[in-house]
Structure formats: C-alpha cells, structure tokens
Short mmCIF file of C-alpha atoms in Angstrom, two decimals:
data_model
loop_
_atom_site.label_atom_id
_atom_site.label_comp_id
_atom_site.label_asym_id
_atom_site.label_seq_id
_atom_site.Cartn_x
_atom_site.Cartn_y
_atom_site.Cartn_z
CA GLN A 744 -47.38 286.74 -170.15
CA SER A 745 -45.88 287.75 -166.81
CA VAL A 746 -47.59 290.04 -164.31
CA LEU A 747 -44.33 292.02 -164.31
CA THR A 748 -43.68 293.90 -167.54
CA GLN A 749 -40.20 294.80 -168.73
CA PRO A 750 -39.08 296.39 -171.98
CA PRO A 751 -37.62 293.72 -174.30
CA SER A 752 -34.45 295.69 -174.89
CA VAL A 753 -32.53 298.81 -173.93
CA SER A 754 -29.23 300.20 -175.13
CA ALA A 755 -26.71 302.84 -174.20
CA ALA A 756 -23.10 303.77 -174.82
CA PRO A 757 -20.19 302.86 -172.56
CA GLY A 758 -19.94 305.21 -169.59
CA GLN A 759 -23.56 306.24 -169.83
CA LYS A 760 -26.47 305.45 -167.53
CA VAL A 761 -29.35 303.15 -168.39
CA SER A 762 -32.59 302.44 -166.56
CA ILE A 763 -34.68 299.28 -166.87
CA SER A 764 -38.27 299.36 -165.73
CA CYS A 765 -40.44 296.65 -164.23
CA SER A 766 -44.12 297.52 -164.19
CA GLY A 767 -46.96 295.85 -162.36
CA THR A 768 -50.06 296.74 -160.42
CA SER A 769 -50.88 297.91 -156.93
CA SER A 770 -51.69 294.33 -155.96
CA ASN A 771 -48.30 292.97 -156.95
CA ILE A 772 -45.38 295.41 -157.09
CA GLY A 773 -47.20 297.81 -154.81
CA ASN A 774 -47.25 295.32 -151.97
CA ASN A 775 -44.08 293.30 -152.45
CA TYR A 776 -40.33 293.57 -152.56
CA ILE A 777 -38.59 293.51 -155.95
CA SER A 778 -35.34 291.78 -156.81
CA TRP A 779 -33.15 292.21 -159.88
CA TYR A 780 -30.96 289.64 -161.59
CA GLN A 781 -28.27 289.80 -164.24
CA GLN A 782 -27.81 286.88 -166.60
CA LEU A 783 -24.66 287.00 -168.71
CA PRO A 784 -24.75 284.88 -171.88
CA GLY A 785 -24.55 281.18 -171.11
CA THR A 786 -24.48 281.61 -167.34
CA ALA A 787 -26.85 281.35 -164.40
CA PRO A 788 -28.63 284.47 -163.13
CA LYS A 789 -26.93 286.56 -160.47
CA LEU A 790 -28.69 288.58 -157.78
CA LEU A 791 -28.01 292.30 -158.14
CA ILE A 792 -30.68 293.92 -155.96
CA TYR A 793 -33.04 292.60 -153.28
CA ASP A 794 -35.73 294.24 -151.16
CA ASN A 795 -36.18 296.91 -153.86
CA ASN A 796 -32.89 298.72 -153.30
CA LYS A 797 -30.35 296.64 -151.37
CA ARG A 798 -27.18 295.26 -152.90
CA PRO A 799 -25.68 291.92 -151.86
CA SER A 800 -22.07 291.92 -150.86
CA GLY A 801 -19.80 292.29 -153.87
CA ILE A 802 -22.25 294.07 -156.15
CA PRO A 803 -20.80 297.43 -157.22
CA ASP A 804 -22.71 300.61 -156.42
CA ARG A 805 -23.05 301.26 -160.16
CA PHE A 806 -26.14 299.11 -159.80
CA SER A 807 -29.08 300.58 -157.90
CA GLY A 808 -32.73 299.76 -157.48
CA SER A 809 -35.78 301.82 -156.66
CA LYS A 810 -39.51 301.39 -156.48
CA SER A 811 -42.33 303.86 -156.71
CA GLY A 812 -45.98 302.95 -156.76
CA THR A 813 -46.50 300.14 -159.24
CA SER A 814 -43.13 300.34 -160.94
CA ALA A 815 -39.57 299.38 -160.05
CA THR A 816 -36.39 300.50 -161.76
CA LEU A 817 -32.89 299.13 -162.07
CA ALA A 818 -30.32 301.79 -162.87
CA ILE A 819 -26.82 301.07 -164.09
CA THR A 820 -24.30 303.90 -164.24
CA GLY A 821 -20.87 303.97 -165.84
CA LEU A 822 -21.90 301.30 -168.35
CA GLN A 823 -19.25 298.76 -169.32
CA THR A 824 -19.22 296.30 -172.18
CA GLY A 825 -19.26 293.56 -169.57
CA ASP A 826 -22.71 294.71 -168.48
CA GLU A 827 -24.22 293.36 -171.69
CA ALA A 828 -26.67 290.79 -170.40
CA ASP A 829 -30.30 289.97 -169.80
CA TYR A 830 -31.84 291.56 -166.72
CA TYR A 831 -34.85 290.23 -164.86
CA CYS A 832 -36.99 291.64 -162.11
CA GLY A 833 -38.65 289.25 -159.71
CA MET A 834 -40.82 289.16 -156.66
CA TRP A 835 -42.71 286.88 -154.29
CA HIS A 836 -46.44 287.21 -154.82
CA THR A 837 -48.74 285.99 -152.06
CA SER A 838 -50.91 283.98 -154.45
CA LEU A 839 -48.87 283.58 -157.65
CA ARG A 840 -45.77 282.83 -155.55
CA GLY A 841 -42.49 283.23 -157.48
CA VAL A 842 -42.81 285.68 -160.37
CA PHE A 843 -40.26 287.03 -162.85
CA GLY A 844 -40.53 289.72 -165.46
CA GLY A 845 -40.03 288.79 -169.09
CA GLY A 846 -36.47 290.07 -169.11
CA THR A 847 -34.66 292.98 -170.76
CA LYS A 848 -31.68 292.62 -173.04
CA LEU A 849 -29.10 295.34 -172.44
CA THR A 850 -26.85 296.25 -175.34
CA VAL A 851 -23.83 298.43 -174.69
CA LEU A 852 -23.20 300.18 -177.99
CA GLU B 1104 -18.26 279.40 -150.35
CA VAL B 1105 -21.84 278.56 -151.23
CA GLN B 1106 -22.08 275.98 -154.00
CA LEU B 1107 -25.11 274.46 -155.67
CA VAL B 1108 -24.67 271.68 -158.20
CA GLU B 1109 -27.60 270.33 -160.18
CA SER B 1110 -27.62 266.92 -161.78
CA GLY B 1111 -30.00 264.51 -163.44
CA GLY B 1112 -30.86 266.39 -166.60
CA ALA B 1113 -31.40 264.19 -169.65
CA LEU B 1114 -33.26 263.59 -172.89
CA VAL B 1115 -36.57 261.97 -172.00
CA GLN B 1116 -39.71 261.02 -173.90
CA PRO B 1117 -43.02 262.78 -173.28
CA GLY B 1118 -45.00 261.20 -170.47
CA ARG B 1119 -41.94 259.86 -168.70
CA SER B 1120 -40.48 260.89 -165.33
CA LEU B 1121 -37.19 262.37 -164.26
CA ARG B 1122 -35.69 263.41 -160.93
CA LEU B 1123 -33.25 266.29 -160.63
CA SER B 1124 -30.93 266.73 -157.67
CA CYS B 1125 -29.31 269.82 -156.23
CA SER B 1126 -26.30 269.19 -154.01
CA ALA B 1127 -25.47 272.06 -151.69
CA SER B 1128 -22.37 272.96 -149.73
CA GLY B 1129 -20.85 275.90 -147.90
CA PHE B 1130 -23.87 276.77 -145.75
CA THR B 1131 -26.31 275.26 -143.24
CA PHE B 1132 -28.64 273.74 -145.80
CA GLY B 1133 -31.56 273.04 -143.47
CA ASP B 1134 -31.91 276.71 -142.56
CA TYR B 1135 -32.80 277.82 -146.09
CA ALA B 1136 -35.72 277.48 -148.44
CA MET B 1137 -34.59 276.08 -151.78
CA SER B 1138 -36.24 276.85 -155.09
CA TRP B 1139 -36.21 275.56 -158.66
CA VAL B 1140 -36.34 277.99 -161.57
CA ARG B 1141 -36.36 276.96 -165.22
CA GLN B 1142 -35.53 278.64 -168.48
CA ALA B 1143 -36.80 277.32 -171.78
CA PRO B 1144 -34.45 277.79 -174.76
CA GLY B 1145 -34.30 281.47 -175.68
CA LYS B 1146 -36.93 282.36 -173.08
CA GLY B 1147 -37.10 284.04 -169.70
CA LEU B 1148 -37.02 282.71 -166.16
CA GLU B 1149 -39.94 280.75 -164.75
CA TRP B 1150 -40.34 279.86 -161.09
CA VAL B 1151 -41.11 276.14 -160.71
CA GLY B 1152 -41.46 275.70 -156.99
CA PHE B 1153 -39.76 275.62 -153.62
CA VAL B 1154 -39.34 273.68 -150.43
CA ARG B 1155 -39.25 275.48 -147.09
CA GLY B 1156 -36.53 275.01 -144.51
CA LYS B 1157 -36.95 272.75 -141.50
CA ALA B 1158 -38.08 275.61 -139.27
CA TYR B 1159 -41.13 275.91 -141.51
CA GLY B 1160 -41.82 272.24 -141.73
CA GLY B 1161 -40.03 271.54 -144.99
CA THR B 1162 -43.29 271.87 -146.93
CA SER B 1163 -43.28 272.60 -150.64
CA GLU B 1164 -45.25 274.47 -153.27
CA SER B 1165 -45.24 274.34 -157.05
CA ALA B 1166 -46.20 276.72 -159.81
CA ALA B 1167 -49.63 276.31 -161.36
CA SER B 1168 -48.03 275.22 -164.64
CA VAL B 1169 -46.51 272.12 -163.04
CA LYS B 1170 -48.81 271.47 -160.10
CA GLY B 1171 -49.82 267.84 -159.85
CA ARG B 1172 -46.89 266.74 -162.05
CA PHE B 1173 -43.82 268.13 -160.28
CA SER B 1174 -42.92 267.85 -156.62
CA ILE B 1175 -40.05 269.23 -154.59
CA SER B 1176 -38.44 267.66 -151.57
CA ARG B 1177 -35.26 267.81 -149.56
CA ASP B 1178 -32.88 265.64 -147.59
CA ASP B 1179 -31.23 267.87 -145.01
CA SER B 1180 -28.96 265.06 -143.82
CA ARG B 1181 -27.34 265.00 -147.26
CA SER B 1182 -27.85 268.69 -148.17
CA ILE B 1183 -29.76 267.81 -151.32
CA ALA B 1184 -32.92 269.25 -152.83
CA TYR B 1185 -34.91 267.27 -155.37
CA LEU B 1186 -37.27 268.06 -158.21
CA GLN B 1187 -39.40 265.08 -159.16
CA MET B 1188 -40.94 265.59 -162.59
CA ASN B 1189 -43.70 263.28 -163.78
CA SER B 1190 -45.82 263.20 -166.94
CA LEU B 1191 -43.28 265.35 -168.73
CA LYS B 1192 -44.38 267.43 -171.68
CA THR B 1193 -42.38 268.96 -174.54
CA ASP B 1194 -43.07 272.38 -172.96
CA ASP B 1195 -41.02 271.29 -169.93
CA THR B 1196 -37.86 271.40 -172.04
CA ALA B 1197 -35.60 273.86 -170.25
CA VAL B 1198 -32.49 274.44 -168.20
CA TYR B 1199 -33.44 273.86 -164.59
CA TYR B 1200 -31.69 275.91 -161.92
CA CYS B 1201 -31.58 275.26 -158.23
CA CYS B 1202 -31.31 278.37 -156.06
CA ARG B 1203 -31.14 279.40 -152.45
CA GLU B 1204 -33.61 281.89 -151.11
CA TRP B 1205 -32.03 284.77 -149.23
CA PRO B 1206 -32.94 286.86 -147.36
CA HIS B 1207 -35.10 284.23 -145.80
CA TYR B 1208 -38.52 284.02 -147.44
CA SER B 1209 -37.99 287.25 -149.36
CA GLY B 1210 -38.46 285.85 -152.84
CA SER B 1211 -34.84 286.72 -153.65
CA TYR B 1212 -32.32 284.09 -154.70
CA ASP B 1213 -28.72 284.86 -153.87
CA SER B 1214 -27.06 281.65 -155.02
CA TRP B 1215 -27.71 279.65 -158.18
CA GLY B 1216 -26.39 276.42 -159.56
CA GLN B 1217 -25.04 276.11 -163.07
CA GLY B 1218 -28.24 274.50 -164.30
CA THR B 1219 -29.08 271.12 -165.80
CA LEU B 1220 -30.74 270.64 -169.18
CA VAL B 1221 -33.92 268.65 -169.51
CA THR B 1222 -35.05 267.88 -173.04
CA VAL B 1223 -38.46 266.32 -173.52
CA SER B 1224 -38.79 264.88 -177.01
CA SER B 1225 -39.87 261.72 -178.76
#
C-alpha cells in the first residue's frame, strides 16, 4: 500500500480530457515535488511531468500537472489512442525516499 | 543521446545472489545520481535504491524492503551502476530498471533503461 493513492483506472473518449489524481497527506505531497510517468505496454516508464508542473523537452503540452494541498493531478487533453497506458505519480520523501503511486490504467474508449 | 542498458537478469534460486549492471552513455555519468526501480509482474513501480553522484560522495541508500540484502554502487570510470542482490526471495521477482535522476536530487527520473528480468524460483 503506497502513501500515494491513485485511482486504479480511468477512461475517456478520443479527443476528450481526462484527469488522474494522486492523493497523499500534508507530510508527503504537501511538502514535496510530484513527478508523473507514462508506461506504455511492454515498455519502460517515461517522465511526463517533474516538479509538479514542468514538462521535459519533447513532451507535448497536452500533458499538464498541478498540485493543490495534499493532491496532485495529471491532465491529458485531446486524448489519443496512443495515450492508453499506465500512469504513475512519484515523489522523493525525506524519510521513505523514493515513492510511487499504485498506478492508473488509462483506457481510451 | 542518453542510453542506459541493464544486464545480468537471470533465473536464480531463493537465497542466492545476483548482480545487475547498468551501462550508461551519452552524458557525464559521475554528475548524476542513479537509481534502481523494480516492477513485479502485473504490479506497479517500486523504488529499490540509489547511489549519489561523486559530488555527494557516491553514497547509497536502499528501500526498507531490501535493506541489508541489496546494495548499490557505481564505477564512474566505466560509467556503470550496480545492484548487488543477496539472499534473494521469491518476492524479488521483477523487472529491474536503472534510471537517471534529473533534475538533480529531485526524485524525478528522466531516463530509463529497458529493464532486466530477475526471476527467483526453485
């Protein structure tokens, strides 16, 4: 059981927007930066968002991150079938060290 | 281009040891902390541990679940990070990924290897 809680699955139609939440507490999310990763089937994870809301070079602006209080959110707009993947939030915790959420499976209907 | 290539995965019996390697190229290896993350079959990501860059002494830390059994080290002259796994258990069965931490010491990992499979079974 991770200290970061994600919904097991979300779904939306192509072209729509979907949001994936990552919930914690004031002692973890509240005090630390959140990252988001996309893992396509059979591949290694890929960094989408770091420091709560920054995109690495090459990541389209359809992907955005935000954080408020004890929850972080990954939003994906203009959904494409190629976005079907597992998505993980992660952070560095001062005592637990590296922490990931349980992951959310995105289905594009 | 940043490249990370893991090797050393194998089928091993419980209680035995195994060492994984992560060969890096395309960046100044010694400047970066390197981490290991694993993924059990059908499960999520689990942080295993990391080794700091030379500016921070190259010290390492491991997750509570593997502390005392796993250790992480690095050879900056060869651009390789290692994961030494001792007293392996069936629960250690997973794909093990090597990843580079960027921004520095942010807890974000911008480059990942393809992973190497470790199967612990009698």
